[in-house]
Amino acid sequence: MTRFSPQSIRRFFSCFAALIIALGLRPNAAMAQIPIPVQEQVRLFNSMSPAQQQSLIRELQRSLPPAQREAILGLLQGDGNPEDIGDLDPDAEAAFREALEGQPLGDGDRLDPREQRLRPGDTLAIQFEPSVEGQGGPFLERLEEGNPYQLDTSGMLYLPGVPAIPLAGLNVDEATVRVQVEPALRPFTVIVTFLPLEPVGVEALEGFGYDLFERTARAFAPDTDIPVPVTYVIGPGDTVNIQLFGSQNAEYFLTVSREGTINFPEIGPVNVSGLSFGEMRDTLNQRVTEQMIGVRASITLGELRSIRVFVLGDVERPGSYSVSGLATMTNALYVSGGVKPIGSLRAVELRRDGATVSTLDLYDLLLRGDTRGDARLQAGDAVFVPPVGPTVTVAGEVRRPAIYEVKSEESVADLISLAGGLKASANRTAVKLERVVSNRGTSVQDIDLAAGGQRTAVRDGDVLRVPTNLDQIENSVRLAGNVFQPGLYQWRQGMRLGDLLPASELVKPFSDVNYVLIRREIAANVDVQVVSADLQAAWQRPDSPANVLLQPRDSVYVFHLETGRQEIIQPLIEELEAQVGTNEPLPVVRVGGQVRAPGEYPLEPGMRVSQLLRAGGGLSEAAYARDAELARYSVVDGEYRETELIT
């Protein structure tokens, strides 16, 4: 057993004490071995937010290897030895130390922006103030116009007229000093502000499948209680359970030696190493039948050996690992921390004796639940993860937008299938394929999936954008205003206003049933017309022109008699004004004086004074109904306006 220094044990217990408290476990005598300085770290742990504490616990559970986890269980049960725990992985130790020092790890807890370490792609706002008044000129204007600045993929800051400045790894204060000392910027006082912008759209998409390894390795450890498959290969360290019955009854628990043999009493050494479990069982049964007359045997496997395998390539922690004899390729990947974002999920190789014996496509596992490629490991095997292959990005109205590694996928239809298919809201006629053109830039290709566009070929670096449907009403009419059931209604050929509002029970009290406004789209978003209707007359005379014939995309508004109408009417007037050409009169009329709802109203074709009064809610009680004045304006030759007063 390996022994470790007291410092190593103290470092571990610094984290272990926090874990016991966070999990609410009852400490036992093992806690008495925790050094006193850890109490200060425990206090810091208790001062963390719940999100920070949970992040620390997840990191501990993720990073500890199985042997250390077993040692923890032994300590909690009171029969363990602290020295059995061993040294922590350096990365895990650093993460624990940061957490115990109060560094937030939870998604909901952020560092102070001034303490945030800058990374490639971060955005900065930089102010340049001249040290001497009047200094700067065009150079200062160019610097200020460049805001905000974004670090490139190497963490370099590019300012106009200034050599590239490396800022990755610095906090805001350090970045300010670094920018300030640049010779070209010394005449200015520099103020750097970090803008912690979250990526959106395509920039926010991540590689598909890599989050599979975010859970702890223990959650994906092989189950050792299942029946051993007949293909399991026997090796040194396995235990073979043999029960004899018949003319002789006996039970033996035989361990495979380093030489690959078991010492079978009354039969002698039997070489079983390298045989599958099924082959070993047949071999032993044959030996028992031949050499022990009247005896039969039941052969099973007991405790299985651990095997040493290598996990190499683009994984988080490449190296040599001890895993269960039942472990598969995915188990080895989990133990090593998973595949890096630059590693391939579709061509994971199992190498044995220098030759590739199996290739695992994790997309088969993730998308189709196919585990056939997840081969079992043997001692000395190497699981190798090569660099990621060609990738494409699928964004927009698909069920699983992400960055995908493509293997046999060659068309747009294949990409959409990888992304889980289109959403119901997807616009199939306006899909865009963006492609990087070597040494030139980016090209965009419009694709209509309904017209064979799904067969369009794709290649490495493409970005497929699926937009949402236009927000348009089709074969529907909208009812709004002072009604009990506003919303969309199906339009039918020959549908009239009375069909949409067939009875007075559908409108709320204080509704103006004499003036209902209908917004009609002659051409969507281009040409709008406004007509009014008398709902009362439509109820009384359903076959008359008062019962207006509705068209698709009509919006019907029912007004309240007392709350005013301009909130609805003003946007309609603005739409009508936008359609008017230069030097054309605006299609607007106004009613004022002793009416219930004075204001501006849309001018309707053939509109009369009586209709304008109806739009204004009718005459008020103080109105003199025998006399009114109509003012009419006209522009003469585009030079002056004439006013005509009609009584």
XYZ file of C-alpha atoms in Angstrom, residues 198-206 393-396 401 465:
15
model
C -23.356 35.998 -22.957
C -23.084 34.545 -26.468
C -26.340 34.365 -28.409
C -27.468 32.730 -31.619
C -24.909 30.635 -33.464
C -22.119 31.831 -31.147
C -23.923 30.227 -28.185
C -24.139 26.785 -29.770
C -21.897 24.028 -28.437
C -23.563 24.088 -37.407
C -27.355 23.792 -37.445
C -29.177 26.758 -35.925
C -32.678 28.149 -35.750
C -29.557 23.159 -32.598
C -29.861 28.490 -40.516
